[in-house]
Amino acid sequence: MKETYTSLLDAPINEDLVVLEVADVQLGTWLQRMGIFADGHLTRHDEEINYHPVRIRADLGEVVIPAGLALKIFVHTDELKKPLVEMEKGESGHVEAMTCGKGCVKALEHLGLKDDTEVTFIRSLPHMDYITVIDRKDRTRLSEGEAARIWGHSPGQKSTQFYFARRKQPFKVEEIIGGRKLIQHLTTHGVYAGAELSLESIAPVQEMHAPDMEHITISSPGGLRMYLTPMQAGQIVVKSLDRKLDEIKTVAG
């Protein structure tokens, strides 16, 4: 396990980070009020977190496309081409292109999407936390986008996304729709192929209002989402842990 020290501004995305030091006293005090202390944990998110996942109808019926994948799908509607995330309610079209590699294309096929697939946009989905029990003992919070990337099944049911899981029903994880970084991030929560999940409840995301300026998005272990300026992020020193995930089953994204 390799430890890496850096400022939060340059820290890896979607990894468990440990706060070592906050150079600015006022910023440190504010973070403590938000529940983040020295030696405490936080996660830095990529731009996907600033978009909403979308619910669409395609070849497999209704599916939820995480924002990070929806940003890479371009749909031809009438005479226009637009990213899937920019479609409007009830709008239809066909997949024109996917601006991602082979792994991403394979992941999207898993959800019934490929070139020329007819899609109908149902709606953008609100940011929600999926409070989840793992292997009947540990509890964690998953975003709605993460829930959409977890593929598995409940006893006697066909395979689907964890996003559609029923409360209090065991859900066996078959695979994660995503690449190594996402697998690593979910593994820190205890989610991996073979794990048993149980959806306990769904709650709105606790969110400090995002500023209009450029910002770095982070979240606390309790699920509170916060927005820092690049200058603030540069004053926070964190440690990341590089874990090997050779045994994790994945559809690479």
PDB file of C-alpha atoms in Angstrom:
ATOM      1  CA  MET A   1       0.000   0.000   0.000  1.00  0.00           C
ATOM      2  CA  LYS A   2       1.653   3.220  -1.170  1.00  0.00           C
ATOM      3  CA  GLU A   3       1.036   6.500   0.665  1.00  0.00           C
ATOM      4  CA  THR A   4       0.999   9.732  -1.338  1.00  0.00           C
ATOM      5  CA  TYR A   5       1.054  13.235   0.170  1.00  0.00           C
ATOM      6  CA  THR A   6      -0.272  16.227  -1.752  1.00  0.00           C
ATOM      7  CA  SER A   7      -2.480  19.292  -1.555  1.00  0.00           C
ATOM      8  CA  LEU A   8      -6.188  18.690  -2.002  1.00  0.00           C
ATOM      9  CA  LEU A   9      -5.973  20.736  -5.215  1.00  0.00           C
ATOM     10  CA  ASP A  10      -3.745  18.060  -6.767  1.00  0.00           C
ATOM     11  CA  ALA A  11      -5.214  15.057  -4.955  1.00  0.00           C
ATOM     12  CA  PRO A  12      -6.566  12.044  -6.853  1.00  0.00           C
ATOM     13  CA  ILE A  13     -10.263  11.880  -7.679  1.00  0.00           C
ATOM     14  CA  ASN A  14     -12.729   9.500  -6.005  1.00  0.00           C
ATOM     15  CA  GLU A  15     -10.246   8.120  -3.492  1.00  0.00           C
ATOM     16  CA  ASP A  16     -10.321   7.999   0.276  1.00  0.00           C
ATOM     17  CA  LEU A  17      -8.185  10.928   1.502  1.00  0.00           C
ATOM     18  CA  VAL A  18      -6.891  11.609   5.013  1.00  0.00           C
ATOM     19  CA  VAL A  19      -6.556  15.247   6.117  1.00  0.00           C
ATOM     20  CA  LEU A  20      -3.072  15.932   7.497  1.00  0.00           C
ATOM     21  CA  GLU A  21      -2.976  19.706   7.817  1.00  0.00           C
ATOM     22  CA  VAL A  22      -4.931  22.865   6.995  1.00  0.00           C
ATOM     23  CA  ALA A  23      -2.619  25.863   6.551  1.00  0.00           C
ATOM     24  CA  ASP A  24      -5.317  28.512   6.952  1.00  0.00           C
ATOM     25  CA  VAL A  25      -6.708  28.720  10.508  1.00  0.00           C
ATOM     26  CA  GLN A  26     -10.120  30.089   9.514  1.00  0.00           C
ATOM     27  CA  LEU A  27     -10.547  27.424   6.841  1.00  0.00           C
ATOM     28  CA  GLY A  28      -9.551  24.739   9.342  1.00  0.00           C
ATOM     29  CA  THR A  29     -12.125  26.015  11.845  1.00  0.00           C
ATOM     30  CA  TRP A  30     -14.846  26.046   9.175  1.00  0.00           C
ATOM     31  CA  LEU A  31     -13.999  22.487   8.101  1.00  0.00           C
ATOM     32  CA  GLN A  32     -14.199  21.338  11.722  1.00  0.00           C
ATOM     33  CA  ARG A  33     -17.700  22.825  11.982  1.00  0.00           C
ATOM     34  CA  MET A  34     -18.547  20.796   8.875  1.00  0.00           C
ATOM     35  CA  GLY A  35     -17.239  17.606  10.521  1.00  0.00           C
ATOM     36  CA  ILE A  36     -13.791  17.365   8.891  1.00  0.00           C
ATOM     37  CA  PHE A  37     -10.837  17.256  11.300  1.00  0.00           C
ATOM     38  CA  ALA A  38      -7.113  16.475  11.147  1.00  0.00           C
ATOM     39  CA  ASP A  39      -6.708  12.723  10.551  1.00  0.00           C
ATOM     40  CA  GLY A  40     -10.301  12.681   9.335  1.00  0.00           C
ATOM     41  CA  HIS A  41     -11.397  11.455   5.923  1.00  0.00           C
ATOM     42  CA  LEU A  42     -12.882  13.134   2.865  1.00  0.00           C
ATOM     43  CA  THR A  43     -13.367  12.465  -0.841  1.00  0.00           C
ATOM     44  CA  ARG A  44     -12.597  14.779  -3.742  1.00  0.00           C
ATOM     45  CA  HIS A  45     -15.024  14.376  -6.650  1.00  0.00           C
ATOM     46  CA  ASP A  46     -14.623  14.925 -10.382  1.00  0.00           C
ATOM     47  CA  GLU A  47     -16.867  17.087 -12.581  1.00  0.00           C
ATOM     48  CA  GLU A  48     -19.397  14.255 -12.873  1.00  0.00           C
ATOM     49  CA  ILE A  49     -20.709  15.123  -9.420  1.00  0.00           C
ATOM     50  CA  ASN A  50     -21.804  18.546 -10.736  1.00  0.00           C
ATOM     51  CA  TYR A  51     -24.139  16.935 -13.279  1.00  0.00           C
ATOM     52  CA  HIS A  52     -27.186  14.797 -12.691  1.00  0.00           C
ATOM     53  CA  PRO A  53     -27.619  11.182 -13.761  1.00  0.00           C
ATOM     54  CA  VAL A  54     -30.423  10.693 -16.252  1.00  0.00           C
ATOM     55  CA  ARG A  55     -33.223   8.199 -16.630  1.00  0.00           C
ATOM     56  CA  ILE A  56     -33.919   7.071 -20.188  1.00  0.00           C
ATOM     57  CA  ARG A  57     -35.814   4.420 -22.108  1.00  0.00           C
ATOM     58  CA  ALA A  58     -33.739   2.295 -24.496  1.00  0.00           C
ATOM     59  CA  ASP A  59     -33.419  -1.322 -25.674  1.00  0.00           C
ATOM     60  CA  LEU A  60     -33.406  -2.730 -22.123  1.00  0.00           C
ATOM     61  CA  GLY A  61     -36.342  -0.611 -20.996  1.00  0.00           C
ATOM     62  CA  GLU A  62     -35.752   2.117 -18.427  1.00  0.00           C
ATOM     63  CA  VAL A  63     -32.163   2.499 -17.239  1.00  0.00           C
ATOM     64  CA  VAL A  64     -30.237   5.120 -15.298  1.00  0.00           C
ATOM     65  CA  ILE A  65     -27.098   6.501 -16.923  1.00  0.00           C
ATOM     66  CA  PRO A  66     -24.542   7.993 -14.493  1.00  0.00           C
ATOM     67  CA  ALA A  67     -23.592  11.571 -15.327  1.00  0.00           C
ATOM     68  CA  GLY A  68     -20.003  10.628 -16.157  1.00  0.00           C
ATOM     69  CA  LEU A  69     -21.209   8.285 -18.894  1.00  0.00           C
ATOM     70  CA  ALA A  70     -24.106  10.495 -20.024  1.00  0.00           C
ATOM     71  CA  LEU A  71     -21.599  13.279 -20.742  1.00  0.00           C
ATOM     72  CA  LYS A  72     -19.909  11.012 -23.297  1.00  0.00           C
ATOM     73  CA  ILE A  73     -23.030  10.019 -25.243  1.00  0.00           C
ATOM     74  CA  PHE A  74     -24.139  12.253 -28.121  1.00  0.00           C
ATOM     75  CA  VAL A  75     -27.700  11.855 -29.368  1.00  0.00           C
ATOM     76  CA  HIS A  76     -29.132  12.981 -32.712  1.00  0.00           C
ATOM     77  CA  THR A  77     -32.523  14.618 -32.084  1.00  0.00           C
ATOM     78  CA  ASP A  78     -34.271  16.045 -35.156  1.00  0.00           C
ATOM     79  CA  GLU A  79     -31.451  18.009 -36.772  1.00  0.00           C
ATOM     80  CA  LEU A  80     -29.432  18.593 -33.621  1.00  0.00           C
ATOM     81  CA  LYS A  81     -26.697  16.650 -31.847  1.00  0.00           C
ATOM     82  CA  LYS A  82     -26.376  17.075 -28.115  1.00  0.00           C
ATOM     83  CA  PRO A  83     -24.953  15.275 -25.067  1.00  0.00           C
ATOM     84  CA  LEU A  84     -27.433  12.983 -23.361  1.00  0.00           C
ATOM     85  CA  VAL A  85     -27.323  15.150 -20.225  1.00  0.00           C
ATOM     86  CA  GLU A  86     -28.682  18.131 -22.213  1.00  0.00           C
ATOM     87  CA  MET A  87     -31.783  16.383 -23.571  1.00  0.00           C
ATOM     88  CA  GLU A  88     -35.219  17.524 -22.447  1.00  0.00           C
ATOM     89  CA  LYS A  89     -38.058  15.553 -20.896  1.00  0.00           C
ATOM     90  CA  GLY A  90     -39.837  13.432 -23.510  1.00  0.00           C
ATOM     91  CA  GLU A  91     -37.254  14.143 -26.220  1.00  0.00           C
ATOM     92  CA  SER A  92     -36.230  11.203 -28.432  1.00  0.00           C
ATOM     93  CA  GLY A  93     -33.377  10.452 -30.795  1.00  0.00           C
ATOM     94  CA  HIS A  94     -30.698   7.900 -31.563  1.00  0.00           C
ATOM     95  CA  VAL A  95     -27.162   7.502 -30.285  1.00  0.00           C
ATOM     96  CA  GLU A  96     -24.887   9.226 -32.786  1.00  0.00           C
ATOM     97  CA  ALA A  97     -21.505   8.836 -31.109  1.00  0.00           C
ATOM     98  CA  MET A  98     -19.715   8.007 -27.877  1.00  0.00           C
ATOM     99  CA  THR A  99     -16.646  10.068 -27.031  1.00  0.00           C
ATOM    100  CA  CYS A 100     -14.901   7.431 -24.951  1.00  0.00           C
ATOM    101  CA  GLY A 101     -12.706   4.370 -25.253  1.00  0.00           C
ATOM    102  CA  LYS A 102     -13.536   0.713 -25.771  1.00  0.00           C
ATOM    103  CA  GLY A 103     -14.044   0.088 -22.072  1.00  0.00           C
ATOM    104  CA  CYS A 104     -16.624   2.849 -21.823  1.00  0.00           C
ATOM    105  CA  VAL A 105     -18.413   1.572 -24.939  1.00  0.00           C
ATOM    106  CA  LYS A 106     -18.553  -1.920 -23.419  1.00  0.00           C
ATOM    107  CA  ALA A 107     -19.964  -0.522 -20.190  1.00  0.00           C
ATOM    108  CA  LEU A 108     -22.695   1.326 -22.076  1.00  0.00           C
ATOM    109  CA  GLU A 109     -23.599  -1.824 -24.030  1.00  0.00           C
ATOM    110  CA  HIS A 110     -24.162  -3.421 -20.636  1.00  0.00           C
ATOM    111  CA  LEU A 111     -26.958  -0.867 -20.176  1.00  0.00           C
ATOM    112  CA  GLY A 112     -28.348  -1.477 -23.662  1.00  0.00           C
ATOM    113  CA  LEU A 113     -26.728   1.514 -25.377  1.00  0.00           C
ATOM    114  CA  LYS A 114     -24.678   1.461 -28.564  1.00  0.00           C
ATOM    115  CA  ASP A 115     -24.499   3.401 -31.832  1.00  0.00           C
ATOM    116  CA  ASP A 116     -27.921   3.993 -33.424  1.00  0.00           C
ATOM    117  CA  THR A 117     -29.835   2.884 -30.323  1.00  0.00           C
ATOM    118  CA  GLU A 118     -33.148   4.735 -30.061  1.00  0.00           C
ATOM    119  CA  VAL A 119     -33.478   6.540 -26.733  1.00  0.00           C
ATOM    120  CA  THR A 120     -36.169   8.587 -25.041  1.00  0.00           C
ATOM    121  CA  PHE A 121     -35.184  10.986 -22.292  1.00  0.00           C
ATOM    122  CA  ILE A 122     -37.371  10.617 -19.210  1.00  0.00           C
ATOM    123  CA  ARG A 123     -35.814  13.038 -16.737  1.00  0.00           C
ATOM    124  CA  SER A 124     -32.744  14.173 -14.862  1.00  0.00           C
ATOM    125  CA  LEU A 125     -32.498  12.688 -11.395  1.00  0.00           C
ATOM    126  CA  PRO A 126     -31.902  14.602  -8.161  1.00  0.00           C
ATOM    127  CA  HIS A 127     -28.762  14.044  -6.129  1.00  0.00           C
ATOM    128  CA  MET A 128     -29.598  11.446  -3.494  1.00  0.00           C
ATOM    129  CA  ASP A 129     -27.700   9.367  -0.961  1.00  0.00           C
ATOM    130  CA  TYR A 130     -28.324   5.629  -0.876  1.00  0.00           C
ATOM    131  CA  ILE A 131     -27.764   4.574   2.741  1.00  0.00           C
ATOM    132  CA  THR A 132     -26.640   0.986   2.313  1.00  0.00           C
ATOM    133  CA  VAL A 133     -25.764  -1.924   4.605  1.00  0.00           C
ATOM    134  CA  ILE A 134     -22.872  -4.056   3.326  1.00  0.00           C
ATOM    135  CA  ASP A 135     -22.542  -7.739   4.185  1.00  0.00           C
ATOM    136  CA  ARG A 136     -25.119  -7.262   6.967  1.00  0.00           C
ATOM    137  CA  LYS A 137     -22.762  -5.265   9.179  1.00  0.00           C
ATOM    138  CA  ASP A 138     -21.200  -2.111   7.697  1.00  0.00           C
ATOM    139  CA  ARG A 139     -23.153   0.977   6.652  1.00  0.00           C
ATOM    140  CA  THR A 140     -22.116   3.431   3.939  1.00  0.00           C
ATOM    141  CA  ARG A 141     -23.511   6.207   1.742  1.00  0.00           C
ATOM    142  CA  LEU A 142     -23.542   5.864  -2.041  1.00  0.00           C
ATOM    143  CA  SER A 143     -24.431   8.591  -4.509  1.00  0.00           C
ATOM    144  CA  GLU A 144     -27.203   7.974  -7.020  1.00  0.00           C
ATOM    145  CA  GLY A 145     -24.548   7.773  -9.756  1.00  0.00           C
ATOM    146  CA  GLU A 146     -22.625   5.120  -7.835  1.00  0.00           C
ATOM    147  CA  ALA A 147     -25.827   3.153  -7.252  1.00  0.00           C
ATOM    148  CA  ALA A 148     -26.426   3.216 -11.013  1.00  0.00           C
ATOM    149  CA  ARG A 149     -22.963   1.708 -11.645  1.00  0.00           C
ATOM    150  CA  ILE A 150     -23.505  -1.304  -9.385  1.00  0.00           C
ATOM    151  CA  TRP A 151     -24.898  -4.304 -11.276  1.00  0.00           C
ATOM    152  CA  GLY A 152     -26.367  -7.312  -9.506  1.00  0.00           C
ATOM    153  CA  HIS A 153     -29.536  -9.065  -8.434  1.00  0.00           C
ATOM    154  CA  SER A 154     -31.854  -9.904  -5.566  1.00  0.00           C
ATOM    155  CA  PRO A 155     -32.946 -13.537  -4.996  1.00  0.00           C
ATOM    156  CA  GLY A 156     -35.379 -14.656  -7.682  1.00  0.00           C
ATOM    157  CA  GLN A 157     -35.028 -11.394  -9.626  1.00  0.00           C
ATOM    158  CA  LYS A 158     -33.258 -10.563 -12.880  1.00  0.00           C
ATOM    159  CA  SER A 159     -30.037  -8.551 -12.795  1.00  0.00           C
ATOM    160  CA  THR A 160     -30.399  -4.784 -12.649  1.00  0.00           C
ATOM    161  CA  GLN A 161     -28.755  -1.638 -11.301  1.00  0.00           C
ATOM    162  CA  PHE A 162     -28.610  -1.147  -7.541  1.00  0.00           C
ATOM    163  CA  TYR A 163     -30.370   2.159  -8.236  1.00  0.00           C
ATOM    164  CA  PHE A 164     -33.560   0.108  -8.709  1.00  0.00           C
ATOM    165  CA  ALA A 165     -33.035  -2.149  -5.682  1.00  0.00           C
ATOM    166  CA  ARG A 166     -35.892  -2.568  -3.234  1.00  0.00           C
ATOM    167  CA  ARG A 167     -35.444  -1.539   0.377  1.00  0.00           C
ATOM    168  CA  LYS A 168     -34.422  -4.217   2.883  1.00  0.00           C
ATOM    169  CA  GLN A 169     -33.860  -6.799   0.126  1.00  0.00           C
ATOM    170  CA  PRO A 170     -30.453  -8.552  -0.207  1.00  0.00           C
ATOM    171  CA  PHE A 171     -28.682  -7.508  -3.407  1.00  0.00           C
ATOM    172  CA  LYS A 172     -25.697  -9.538  -4.635  1.00  0.00           C
ATOM    173  CA  VAL A 173     -23.133  -7.432  -6.511  1.00  0.00           C
ATOM    174  CA  GLU A 174     -22.133  -9.087  -9.792  1.00  0.00           C
ATOM    175  CA  GLU A 175     -19.916  -6.364 -11.206  1.00  0.00           C
ATOM    176  CA  ILE A 176     -19.168  -2.659 -11.237  1.00  0.00           C
ATOM    177  CA  ILE A 177     -19.791  -0.646 -14.400  1.00  0.00           C
ATOM    178  CA  GLY A 178     -16.693   1.523 -14.399  1.00  0.00           C
ATOM    179  CA  GLY A 179     -12.927   1.707 -14.538  1.00  0.00           C
ATOM    180  CA  ARG A 180     -10.165   1.084 -12.037  1.00  0.00           C
ATOM    181  CA  LYS A 181     -10.481   4.417 -10.212  1.00  0.00           C
ATOM    182  CA  LEU A 182     -14.189   3.949  -9.682  1.00  0.00           C
ATOM    183  CA  ILE A 183     -13.626   0.362  -8.545  1.00  0.00           C
ATOM    184  CA  GLN A 184     -11.015   1.592  -6.094  1.00  0.00           C
ATOM    185  CA  HIS A 185     -13.356   4.266  -4.765  1.00  0.00           C
ATOM    186  CA  LEU A 186     -16.264   1.871  -4.256  1.00  0.00           C
ATOM    187  CA  THR A 187     -13.971  -0.717  -2.693  1.00  0.00           C
ATOM    188  CA  THR A 188     -13.088   1.803   0.038  1.00  0.00           C
ATOM    189  CA  HIS A 189     -16.817   1.737   0.829  1.00  0.00           C
ATOM    190  CA  GLY A 190     -16.781  -2.077   0.868  1.00  0.00           C
ATOM    191  CA  VAL A 191     -18.607  -2.464  -2.456  1.00  0.00           C
ATOM    192  CA  TYR A 192     -17.113  -5.049  -4.836  1.00  0.00           C
ATOM    193  CA  ALA A 193     -18.175  -8.054  -6.913  1.00  0.00           C
ATOM    194  CA  GLY A 194     -19.464 -10.675  -4.495  1.00  0.00           C
ATOM    195  CA  ALA A 195     -20.527  -8.285  -1.737  1.00  0.00           C
ATOM    196  CA  GLU A 196     -24.100  -8.363  -0.447  1.00  0.00           C
ATOM    197  CA  LEU A 197     -25.855  -5.005  -0.200  1.00  0.00           C
ATOM    198  CA  SER A 198     -29.135  -4.016   1.375  1.00  0.00           C
ATOM    199  CA  LEU A 199     -30.724  -0.642   0.669  1.00  0.00           C
ATOM    200  CA  GLU A 200     -31.737   0.850   4.006  1.00  0.00           C
ATOM    201  CA  SER A 201     -33.060   4.235   2.885  1.00  0.00           C
ATOM    202  CA  ILE A 202     -32.708   7.028   0.335  1.00  0.00           C
ATOM    203  CA  ALA A 203     -32.110  10.599   1.493  1.00  0.00           C
ATOM    204  CA  PRO A 204     -31.558  13.975  -0.209  1.00  0.00           C
ATOM    205  CA  VAL A 205     -27.911  15.006  -0.383  1.00  0.00           C
ATOM    206  CA  GLN A 206     -26.821  17.489   2.279  1.00  0.00           C
ATOM    207  CA  GLU A 207     -25.256  20.202   0.199  1.00  0.00           C
ATOM    208  CA  MET A 208     -23.591  23.546   0.852  1.00  0.00           C
ATOM    209  CA  HIS A 209     -24.625  25.822  -2.041  1.00  0.00           C
ATOM    210  CA  ALA A 210     -22.155  25.719  -4.923  1.00  0.00           C
ATOM    211  CA  PRO A 211     -20.511  29.056  -5.754  1.00  0.00           C
ATOM    212  CA  ASP A 212     -20.677  30.449  -9.267  1.00  0.00           C
ATOM    213  CA  MET A 213     -16.876  30.519  -9.496  1.00  0.00           C
ATOM    214  CA  GLU A 214     -14.583  27.580 -10.261  1.00  0.00           C
ATOM    215  CA  HIS A 215     -14.654  25.132  -7.394  1.00  0.00           C
ATOM    216  CA  ILE A 216     -13.383  21.825  -6.036  1.00  0.00           C
ATOM    217  CA  THR A 217     -16.134  19.485  -4.816  1.00  0.00           C
ATOM    218  CA  ILE A 218     -15.524  17.373  -1.711  1.00  0.00           C
ATOM    219  CA  SER A 219     -17.685  15.337   0.644  1.00  0.00           C
ATOM    220  CA  SER A 220     -17.372  14.274   4.261  1.00  0.00           C
ATOM    221  CA  PRO A 221     -17.853  10.702   5.544  1.00  0.00           C
ATOM    222  CA  GLY A 222     -21.324  11.777   6.671  1.00  0.00           C
ATOM    223  CA  GLY A 223     -22.295  12.656   3.112  1.00  0.00           C
ATOM    224  CA  LEU A 224     -22.159  16.474   3.341  1.00  0.00           C
ATOM    225  CA  ARG A 225     -21.073  17.888  -0.011  1.00  0.00           C
ATOM    226  CA  MET A 226     -18.968  21.081   0.052  1.00  0.00           C
ATOM    227  CA  TYR A 227     -17.410  23.384  -2.521  1.00  0.00           C
ATOM    228  CA  LEU A 228     -13.948  24.918  -2.086  1.00  0.00           C
ATOM    229  CA  THR A 229     -12.115  27.455  -4.197  1.00  0.00           C
ATOM    230  CA  PRO A 230      -8.828  26.285  -5.743  1.00  0.00           C
ATOM    231  CA  MET A 231      -7.007  28.550  -3.265  1.00  0.00           C
ATOM    232  CA  GLN A 232      -8.736  26.883  -0.318  1.00  0.00           C
ATOM    233  CA  ALA A 233      -8.046  23.409  -1.707  1.00  0.00           C
ATOM    234  CA  GLY A 234      -4.373  24.324  -2.069  1.00  0.00           C
ATOM    235  CA  GLN A 235      -4.170  24.999   1.675  1.00  0.00           C
ATOM    236  CA  ILE A 236      -5.275  21.502   2.670  1.00  0.00           C
ATOM    237  CA  VAL A 237      -2.643  18.751   2.808  1.00  0.00           C
ATOM    238  CA  VAL A 238      -3.987  15.225   2.406  1.00  0.00           C
ATOM    239  CA  LYS A 239      -2.715  11.665   2.207  1.00  0.00           C
ATOM    240  CA  SER A 240      -4.054   9.116  -0.263  1.00  0.00           C
ATOM    241  CA  LEU A 241      -3.639   5.357  -0.193  1.00  0.00           C
ATOM    242  CA  ASP A 242      -2.959   3.478  -3.438  1.00  0.00           C
ATOM    243  CA  ARG A 243      -4.609   0.049  -3.153  1.00  0.00           C
ATOM    244  CA  LYS A 244      -4.144  -2.877  -5.545  1.00  0.00           C
ATOM    245  CA  LEU A 245      -7.414  -4.215  -6.880  1.00  0.00           C
ATOM    246  CA  ASP A 246      -6.322  -7.129  -9.036  1.00  0.00           C
ATOM    247  CA  GLU A 247      -9.115  -9.391  -7.839  1.00  0.00           C
ATOM    248  CA  ILE A 248     -11.958  -6.970  -8.505  1.00  0.00           C
ATOM    249  CA  LYS A 249     -14.296  -7.974 -11.336  1.00  0.00           C
ATOM    250  CA  THR A 250     -15.196  -5.034 -13.560  1.00  0.00           C
ATOM    251  CA  VAL A 251     -16.556  -3.859 -16.848  1.00  0.00           C
ATOM    252  CA  ALA A 252     -13.813  -1.321 -17.595  1.00  0.00           C
ATOM    253  CA  GLY A 253     -14.976   2.233 -18.273  1.00  0.00           C
TER     254      GLY A 253
END
